[in-house]
Amino acid sequence: MAAPVPPGAPRSGANARQQPPPPNFNPNYQTNPNSLADNMQNLNLNRPFTMPNSGPRPPPFGQQPPFPQSSVSAGFPVASRSGQPPGMVGRPAVVPSGPPQSTLPANVLPGRPVGSPVSHMPPFGSGLPSASLPSSTGGAVLPSVAFPSSGVPTVSVAPPPAGSLPGSFLSSSPFTGGPAVPMSNALAGPLSNGTPAVGSGALPGPPQFPSAASVSQPPVGPPPSMMSARPPAQASAMHSVLGSSAVSSPITPPLPSASPFSAAPQSRPPPPGSPYGPQAWPMQPQQGFQPPHIPGTAHAQPSRMFGMPQQLPNQAATTISPAMGQPGAPLSGSSKIDPSQIPRPAPSATPIVYETRHGNSANPPPPATSDYIVRDAGNCSPRYVRCTLNQIPCTADLLTTSGMQLSLLVQPMALPHPSEDPIQVVDFGESGPVRCSRCKGYINPFMKFIDQGRKFICNLCGFTDDTPRDYHCNLGPDGRRRDADERPELCKGTVEFVASKEYMVRDPMPSVYFFLIDVSMNAVQTGATAAACSAISQVIADLPEGPRTLVGIATFDSTVHFYNLKRALQQPLMLIIPDIQDVYTPLETDVIVQLSECRQHLELLLENIPTMFQTSTTAESCFGAAIKAAFLAMKCTGGKLLVFQSVLPSVGTGALSSREAEGRTNISASEKEAHKLLQPADKILKTMAIEFAEYQVCVDVFLTTQSYVDIASISVIPRTTGGQVYYYYPFSAVSDPAKLYNDLRWNITRPQGFEAVMRVRCSQGIQVHDYSGNFCRRIPTDIDLPGIDCDKCILVTLKHDDKLQDGSECAFQCALLYTTVYGQRRIRVTNLSLPCTNMLSNLFRSADLDAQFANFLKQAAIEIPTAPLMQVRDQVTNLCINILLSYRKFCATVSSSGQLILPEALKLLPLYTLALIKSTGLRNDGRIDDRSFWFNYVSSLSTPLAVPLVYPRMFAIHNLNSKEGDGSILPSTIPLSSEHVSDDGIYLLENGEDVLIYFGSSVDLNIVQQLFGFTSVDEVPTQFVMQQFDNPLSKKLNDVVNVIRQQRCSYLRSKLCKKGDPSGMLFLSCMVEDKNAGGASYVEFLVHIHRQIQMKMS
Amino acid sequence: MSEMANTDPEGIDAVRMTWNVWPRTKVEASKCVIPLAATIAPIRPHPDIPTLPYAPLRCRTCSAALNAFARVDFTAKIWICPFCYQRNHFPPHYAMISETNLPCELYPQYTTVQYTLYPDPNNPAGAPQLPPVFVFVLDTCMIEEELGFVKSAMKQVIGLLPENALVGFVSFGTQAHVHELGFSDMSKVYVFRGSKEISKEQVLEQLGLGAAGRRPTPGHPKGLQNGYTNTGVNRFLLPASDCEFTLNSLLDELQTDQWSVKAGQRALRCTGVALSVAAGLLGACLPGTGARIVALVGGPCTEGPGTIVSKDLSEPVRSHKDLDKDAAPYFKKAVKFYDSLAKQLVSQGHVLDLFASALDQVGVAEMKVAVERTGGLVVLAESFGHSVFKVSFKRMFEDGEQSLGLCFNGTLEINCSKDIKIQGVIGPCTSLEKKGPNVADTVIGEGNTTSWKMCGLDKSTCLTVLFDLSSTGSNAPGVANPQLYLQFLTSYQDREGKTMLRVTTVTRQWVDSAVSPEELIQGFDQETAAVVMARVTALKMEMEEGFDATRWLDRNLIRLCSKFGDYRKDDPSSFTLNPCFSLFPQFMFNLRRSQFVQVFNNSPDETAYFRMLLNRENITNAAVMIQPSLISYSFNSLPQPALLDVASISANRILLLDSYFSIVIFHGMTIAQWRNMGYQNQPEHQAFAQLLQAPQTDAQIIILERFPVSRLVVCDQHGSQARFLLAKLNPSATYNNANEMAAGSDVIFTDDVSLQIFFEHLQKLAVQS
């Protein structure tokens, strides 16, 4: 929060957006807050997606629930509780149902814990009561790993009795005059207080919400005592300022609680109860409060800087001694492996403050999935660039020997933690940023100034350049420029330069959003069209205001229908392009118009479209022609093309055939050539995509379908244009519209840039081998990104072309030239400088598991369409084996041949490899489209989401009540093994995209009733919309889901599974540690690997 | 001749012939110089024509209809076809026939009768069947003001349409927009790119009127749905009563074309695509439905098929000179395109009407083929605000007395006596390529057939049929029948959708011209002959490369005079012509000077326009086009015809010139001065007011009879507009002989020869041996 511009601060309310960004404005930051705030709503559980966002953006205040404080207090000293009737399960914080904030993506969220209060608490202080943790969890913990499993005995904040809501609330909060108000909000819907603070945005959700909100009232009235806990100043501030805002508290609370945890993808044992407190704070900054402290500073004291990992022993290898011993040993030996001893993901403890460089050398980053706060000390945040190895092998041979791969995972616009400093913007004026005259590398902290500052040596190519005259500065005694610390480009790993004219071939493009909706018979009848229209209609309010925002809309079935929105008439004019073999745009202008000029027409139109095509009997859909036509309309500007498609494109340019069915009828061919179905059917769409990219049109495709749509072919378009595929299969008008809306909203509001070009430069000795991800490449060195956003990650593989000096540093620089949504041209430069080493052991020690695995995953995804599955799986396994083999061979010190020795840093690699082999994309039994979607999804997947995708988190949710007071909303994770799934349990499993909820066969019906409102398991449908019922258990579940959504930046599609059903099989297929049709069990796999290593050793 | 002209020269039959007595042999006929030809106005109304509520009897072999010239054997109940001499039995319902109980068609005075046919046996009541269809095709590439004119004209016209008439609307500029009038949710248009030629199938496909179900099932030739079997058509074609509001509001919102026009360029206008889309749309209607495409065009087609000129303004629209020198790069291609469009329309039985209003050319010359072949109307004006357009456009849809009597789907069949060969037809029709023994080897106009399609026809439509005689003819003198017979059968749908068949049977006498030239001469119709010559000349000018019309006309005139004049060889002064021929040379003189022959004063568009009207108008009007009529108004006498000569100009006269396309009221200098001084407003000069008013009134009467409406020019002697009159007058007084002229008359500044000199030369050449 120390950041000069706290993310939340800039925009106060919606109008902030409308103002042109300040010159020095960093788009991302600006957007972030907004988007965050906005998205909070999205993620809200149960938010009826149809809500018009009348109170569109959450008021700044809304984001920070004033409440947090109260909640904090509540969480803390139990004493405060007094007011609450006992017996209520809910923790106060949790209680409030998702405030908009809660929904924020974990990264972004303001909700993210700033100073993790947790840190105060001795992590270990309170042992988790074993009771609270599922027994299974306990088993999973590796003994060697010190778990900070601090389960604070749940301080049960007594949730208010359900009935007590308003009443209790009022009474409880003596301070806040407002409390009553919130109630009204919750109940009545409209917020009584004018301040946006209320998080009216959050409220919109009402229908389902209200109840939640009201229920949540709980904890509330921070008793004086609580206040004391906090610095008084703040407390007072809260009240005084918030006065009314206090109202919002009921709503918001959940967020705060959620945020602290968000960082830890894998649930760790809940931290002590304190979390609430801190969480509350982060929100405040937006309110104008300075967050108490940055975690790193005061509170965090105890916290380890990441550099010194507690658990990551330096090179200590975790040795697993599979009892199996000798190769010859009977497999049965597996029984001797103690399944509880084998490596499993362990949650990291608390938010960590991570300084990118320490003592003038690179600091290895914390795990991607952990919760950390970066302080940029010269190297960029690992969110932007993460290298598979944190020390660079000096030679290619060394790298080969290690069996590992050297690559960068670049996510240039990744969401920062809200507590991190914003990226600074540097304006060099007309002349543009200082660059090396040979390699064109941008000025960065690692360029060495010599000769009294008159010259500088490029850290990338080694060339010595003259310092431009007006950039000259004398050197200090330490050899650094005296102004180094004042100049962000000389002290920060990531900066943004204002691009000068030289970087523009034309004026920065406006923000163009073109919506293209399938209105063929199927689309209309399944409700997909209505869902799309409704989602768009709501999202319109989230588009940036101002004359630079242009929108257009078209629908298509067997023809393409444009709409002229710019008319002085009562109605839009519908313009049909009937020639779908050779399309064109129907108007030169007026198809895409300024949002401000067409808002009403647009709304009217979106309302009418579903009914207008209600009686349509056109089954055909001309996807290819439609996007081509839309492209032609956008050609002169470029922009975002958002396509809602529901059926297989069957006519017009780029029509596709039902290859899957054809494959099925010809089995022999399909077996052998199955992977061909994962390749695009022809080149037409590819050619189109390249043309789109050339004109800066970025295509996102939302597939709301109930049948095969040939994602393999369709996805070429978004992949090439920097877009993304969203897949709703089987589309359900009941459960999917909310997700569609939230996805669309995030798509539009997340930090992003247009017409981007990216290049990675490396120090001499290393060069970029290849890029992979969603982009278009026309020349070898650069990639073109018509659209780039915070979720997109690009894999950059590297290769040696020379030797590096041991002890020197190898630098990587990623430069992204892009246009912000506000029409500024910027160059974001991200630098990473890593030490070089000749020691193999250093490589293993510095290996980055998440990056390594993401690399695996992406490589496998690239292979899938071109090689038979068996081969891909073998390759993946071999990669894993080779690494372990190398380690065993060259690094393991003590080794009996009977031991499987894993490098500490990579000890989970076998588990993840196994999970990968069993994933949708690499399984034989998947639908073609599912697999196509999977590997497309993976191609742009960010590092933190890579592991969860194949190794999802599983929680028990039938016993949520029993874990009172451990401070965490998320229960602890359960290993993905069916032995941990009991028949009387209900489990929730999430992988960043989907949530599966599994019902055992002998579940306590009472719990089912409380959570879902079903009276028997037989009633459980497959589609459903999560609702919050008026009971603490349900509330908790909703909170849990909201936290997950926030962490994943995704609304998550939920499915219900019951034992004995096909849906149950789906769930069980996620139990990757089990032996099943997809492959061996975890133990068996370890045995297999071990055996392979032994064979190769001998 | 002149007396006849004033009565009804065409009579009940509406047939006129160049020769009312025919020479027996081909050789004789060719010696007659003027071809054997008949003009017929196939559905010209006449109060004496009976309408019979049954179908005619047809001859078994030649399918000629029973007519007044058939010989009937009442006892045997047999009739003998006058064309092929086939004996036909009367069917049972004619059993009552006797010499005193004749069916109408056998009455000798009813050489023309009309039958009402009921095509649908299931619908004997004759209930209204096929409502007419109108598809308006409106150009939007024009300035606001013009678009405003044309929009208000359209709105007015929509109100005049019969309630049940189906209406469609296509607008176009750079692209063609088909408006789906039946879509109630919002304004909906199908957009067709202007640059791409599009086939009928594609249009149907793309409009969602695909082939399936378009064709009627064999058992039910007419669909039950208002004559089109494809319900999809309902989306685009709505009864006028249903869509009047929609159309009006649509016209209100209609803007000029929004595609930008670069400086120095013409607007992109895809007339060709718009027309083919409209034609394609109508293709979804049942063939046989009477439908018209009413095209309102404000400029040249510059985009896509049918382009007549490039987009670049620096390149002017082709002129006659360019056409002659083959320097019009777009011309042939465009003509080919419109030719294929014509074929499509004819096969569908639909009409293209063209209302072209622009200062520059719009491509009438290229589109002529499509308009003429389908029997469409054409109006050329300078602006949509000009009365020529406004009044004509309105008249097209008016009902009642002034109605044009627009009918659809006409088919003309001609039966004729053996040995008569039909060379072809000049006029608004298309050959159906129906071969028969009566088809001549040489083709003039639409030939190679005995049957023609007239997609659109009206009561003034006139066709010229050119005949030849069999060279091997058995028409040896003295053999068999001294009479020849021609029968014209015209079936068509009238405005109410009823199918009518009109049968006109005429007979003429064969004559052995070698034996009795006098008879031949008496049978000569000068007026008709002049018009036929004009039509043939115009046709030849278009069809034959390097055709020298003037020479050809002169030569024919000289031959005619040589053959039929009385003279002594090589003695010009001895030359006299029979009164039956006396007017003909003057017609030829004027024809030579007319816009039909002297094209270089006109644009190709104008020429095409003039010729189309020349071909479709009746003989009287066509004769006026060739040789305008001039009436003089003065105080001392009743209005009287004046010589078409500059000498007719006099300071105290008002002249009324009717040249068909324009009507000029010309005030002599004195009259103009008086008028300017306002004498007509003074009660004591009422006579003067009346004098001024008389030609105005007469002009209005003429204008109202015309379609397209004539352009009225009021001018004064020596005024600039006076050129409209002077151009038509015989330049008997030019600057060359001005000093010979009487004071007060006028001179014409031209080098053209005057009638007198023309005659002198003619006499000289005619008598040459």
PDB file of C-alpha atoms in Angstrom, chain A residues 902-985:
ATOM      1  CA  LEU A 902      14.177 -36.578  -5.516  1.00  0.00           C
ATOM      2  CA  PRO A 903      15.643 -33.120  -5.616  1.00  0.00           C
ATOM      3  CA  GLU A 904      13.903 -31.052  -3.025  1.00  0.00           C
ATOM      4  CA  ALA A 905      12.854 -28.417  -5.465  1.00  0.00           C
ATOM      5  CA  LEU A 906      11.357 -30.935  -7.818  1.00  0.00           C
ATOM      6  CA  LYS A 907      10.026 -33.449  -5.432  1.00  0.00           C
ATOM      7  CA  LEU A 908       6.506 -32.987  -6.669  1.00  0.00           C
ATOM      8  CA  LEU A 909       7.462 -33.392 -10.266  1.00  0.00           C
ATOM      9  CA  PRO A 910       6.527 -37.084 -10.403  1.00  0.00           C
ATOM     10  CA  LEU A 911       3.137 -36.385  -8.909  1.00  0.00           C
ATOM     11  CA  TYR A 912       2.423 -33.613 -11.337  1.00  0.00           C
ATOM     12  CA  THR A 913       3.732 -35.623 -14.207  1.00  0.00           C
ATOM     13  CA  LEU A 914       1.394 -38.405 -13.306  1.00  0.00           C
ATOM     14  CA  ALA A 915      -1.445 -35.951 -13.033  1.00  0.00           C
ATOM     15  CA  LEU A 916      -0.537 -34.544 -16.396  1.00  0.00           C
ATOM     16  CA  ILE A 917      -0.605 -37.938 -18.009  1.00  0.00           C
ATOM     17  CA  LYS A 918      -4.047 -38.462 -16.636  1.00  0.00           C
ATOM     18  CA  SER A 919      -5.327 -35.063 -17.602  1.00  0.00           C
ATOM     19  CA  THR A 920      -8.094 -34.473 -20.078  1.00  0.00           C
ATOM     20  CA  GLY A 921      -5.716 -33.619 -22.819  1.00  0.00           C
ATOM     21  CA  LEU A 922      -3.654 -36.728 -22.564  1.00  0.00           C
ATOM     22  CA  ARG A 923      -6.409 -39.173 -21.836  1.00  0.00           C
ATOM     23  CA  ASN A 924      -7.709 -41.450 -24.503  1.00  0.00           C
ATOM     24  CA  ASP A 925     -11.304 -41.361 -23.538  1.00  0.00           C
ATOM     25  CA  GLY A 926     -11.962 -37.668 -23.831  1.00  0.00           C
ATOM     26  CA  ARG A 927     -14.180 -36.030 -26.382  1.00  0.00           C
ATOM     27  CA  ILE A 928     -12.239 -34.509 -29.181  1.00  0.00           C
ATOM     28  CA  ASP A 929     -13.489 -31.071 -28.324  1.00  0.00           C
ATOM     29  CA  ASP A 930     -12.620 -31.439 -24.689  1.00  0.00           C
ATOM     30  CA  ARG A 931      -9.122 -32.318 -25.584  1.00  0.00           C
ATOM     31  CA  SER A 932      -8.854 -29.548 -28.127  1.00  0.00           C
ATOM     32  CA  PHE A 933     -10.093 -27.107 -25.609  1.00  0.00           C
ATOM     33  CA  TRP A 934      -7.700 -28.452 -23.041  1.00  0.00           C
ATOM     34  CA  PHE A 935      -4.594 -27.943 -25.045  1.00  0.00           C
ATOM     35  CA  ASN A 936      -5.742 -24.592 -26.255  1.00  0.00           C
ATOM     36  CA  TYR A 937      -6.455 -23.528 -22.755  1.00  0.00           C
ATOM     37  CA  VAL A 938      -3.021 -24.683 -21.743  1.00  0.00           C
ATOM     38  CA  SER A 939      -1.290 -22.808 -24.490  1.00  0.00           C
ATOM     39  CA  SER A 940      -1.883 -19.468 -22.821  1.00  0.00           C
ATOM     40  CA  LEU A 941      -2.233 -20.698 -19.282  1.00  0.00           C
ATOM     41  CA  SER A 942      -0.420 -18.758 -16.623  1.00  0.00           C
ATOM     42  CA  THR A 943       2.088 -20.466 -14.391  1.00  0.00           C
ATOM     43  CA  PRO A 944       0.102 -20.263 -11.177  1.00  0.00           C
ATOM     44  CA  LEU A 945      -2.786 -22.056 -12.826  1.00  0.00           C
ATOM     45  CA  ALA A 946      -0.742 -24.788 -14.418  1.00  0.00           C
ATOM     46  CA  VAL A 947      -0.534 -27.139 -11.490  1.00  0.00           C
ATOM     47  CA  PRO A 948      -4.112 -26.798 -10.338  1.00  0.00           C
ATOM     48  CA  LEU A 949      -5.292 -27.659 -13.806  1.00  0.00           C
ATOM     49  CA  VAL A 950      -3.941 -31.170 -13.596  1.00  0.00           C
ATOM     50  CA  TYR A 951      -3.771 -31.535  -9.857  1.00  0.00           C
ATOM     51  CA  PRO A 952      -6.917 -29.859  -8.626  1.00  0.00           C
ATOM     52  CA  ARG A 953      -7.628 -28.960  -5.076  1.00  0.00           C
ATOM     53  CA  MET A 954     -10.152 -31.039  -3.220  1.00  0.00           C
ATOM     54  CA  PHE A 955     -11.944 -30.042  -0.067  1.00  0.00           C
ATOM     55  CA  ALA A 956     -14.427 -31.776   2.087  1.00  0.00           C
ATOM     56  CA  ILE A 957     -17.467 -29.611   2.458  1.00  0.00           C
ATOM     57  CA  HIS A 958     -19.777 -31.769   4.481  1.00  0.00           C
ATOM     58  CA  ASN A 959     -17.921 -30.894   7.614  1.00  0.00           C
ATOM     59  CA  LEU A 960     -17.327 -27.231   7.075  1.00  0.00           C
ATOM     60  CA  ASN A 961     -18.877 -26.531  10.371  1.00  0.00           C
ATOM     61  CA  SER A 962     -16.423 -28.563  12.231  1.00  0.00           C
ATOM     62  CA  LYS A 963     -13.479 -26.390  11.460  1.00  0.00           C
ATOM     63  CA  GLU A 964     -14.471 -23.444  13.310  1.00  0.00           C
ATOM     64  CA  GLY A 965     -11.938 -20.875  14.084  1.00  0.00           C
ATOM     65  CA  ASP A 966      -8.898 -21.893  12.231  1.00  0.00           C
ATOM     66  CA  GLY A 967      -9.115 -18.586  10.531  1.00  0.00           C
ATOM     67  CA  SER A 968      -9.160 -19.809   7.044  1.00  0.00           C
ATOM     68  CA  ILE A 969     -12.170 -19.948   4.907  1.00  0.00           C
ATOM     69  CA  LEU A 970     -10.887 -22.719   2.799  1.00  0.00           C
ATOM     70  CA  PRO A 971     -10.773 -26.032   4.446  1.00  0.00           C
ATOM     71  CA  SER A 972      -7.624 -28.006   4.067  1.00  0.00           C
ATOM     72  CA  THR A 973      -7.029 -29.836   0.882  1.00  0.00           C
ATOM     73  CA  ILE A 974      -7.357 -33.535   0.517  1.00  0.00           C
ATOM     74  CA  PRO A 975      -5.050 -35.606  -1.629  1.00  0.00           C
ATOM     75  CA  LEU A 976      -6.611 -36.674  -4.870  1.00  0.00           C
ATOM     76  CA  SER A 977      -7.066 -40.244  -3.968  1.00  0.00           C
ATOM     77  CA  SER A 978     -10.299 -42.103  -3.606  1.00  0.00           C
ATOM     78  CA  GLU A 979      -9.231 -43.500  -0.315  1.00  0.00           C
ATOM     79  CA  HIS A 980      -9.718 -40.045   1.034  1.00  0.00           C
ATOM     80  CA  VAL A 981     -13.185 -39.841  -0.349  1.00  0.00           C
ATOM     81  CA  SER A 982     -15.665 -41.374   1.955  1.00  0.00           C
ATOM     82  CA  ASP A 983     -19.170 -42.374   1.218  1.00  0.00           C
ATOM     83  CA  ASP A 984     -20.662 -40.080   3.736  1.00  0.00           C
ATOM     84  CA  GLY A 985     -18.870 -37.037   2.484  1.00  0.00           C
TER      85      GLY A 985
END
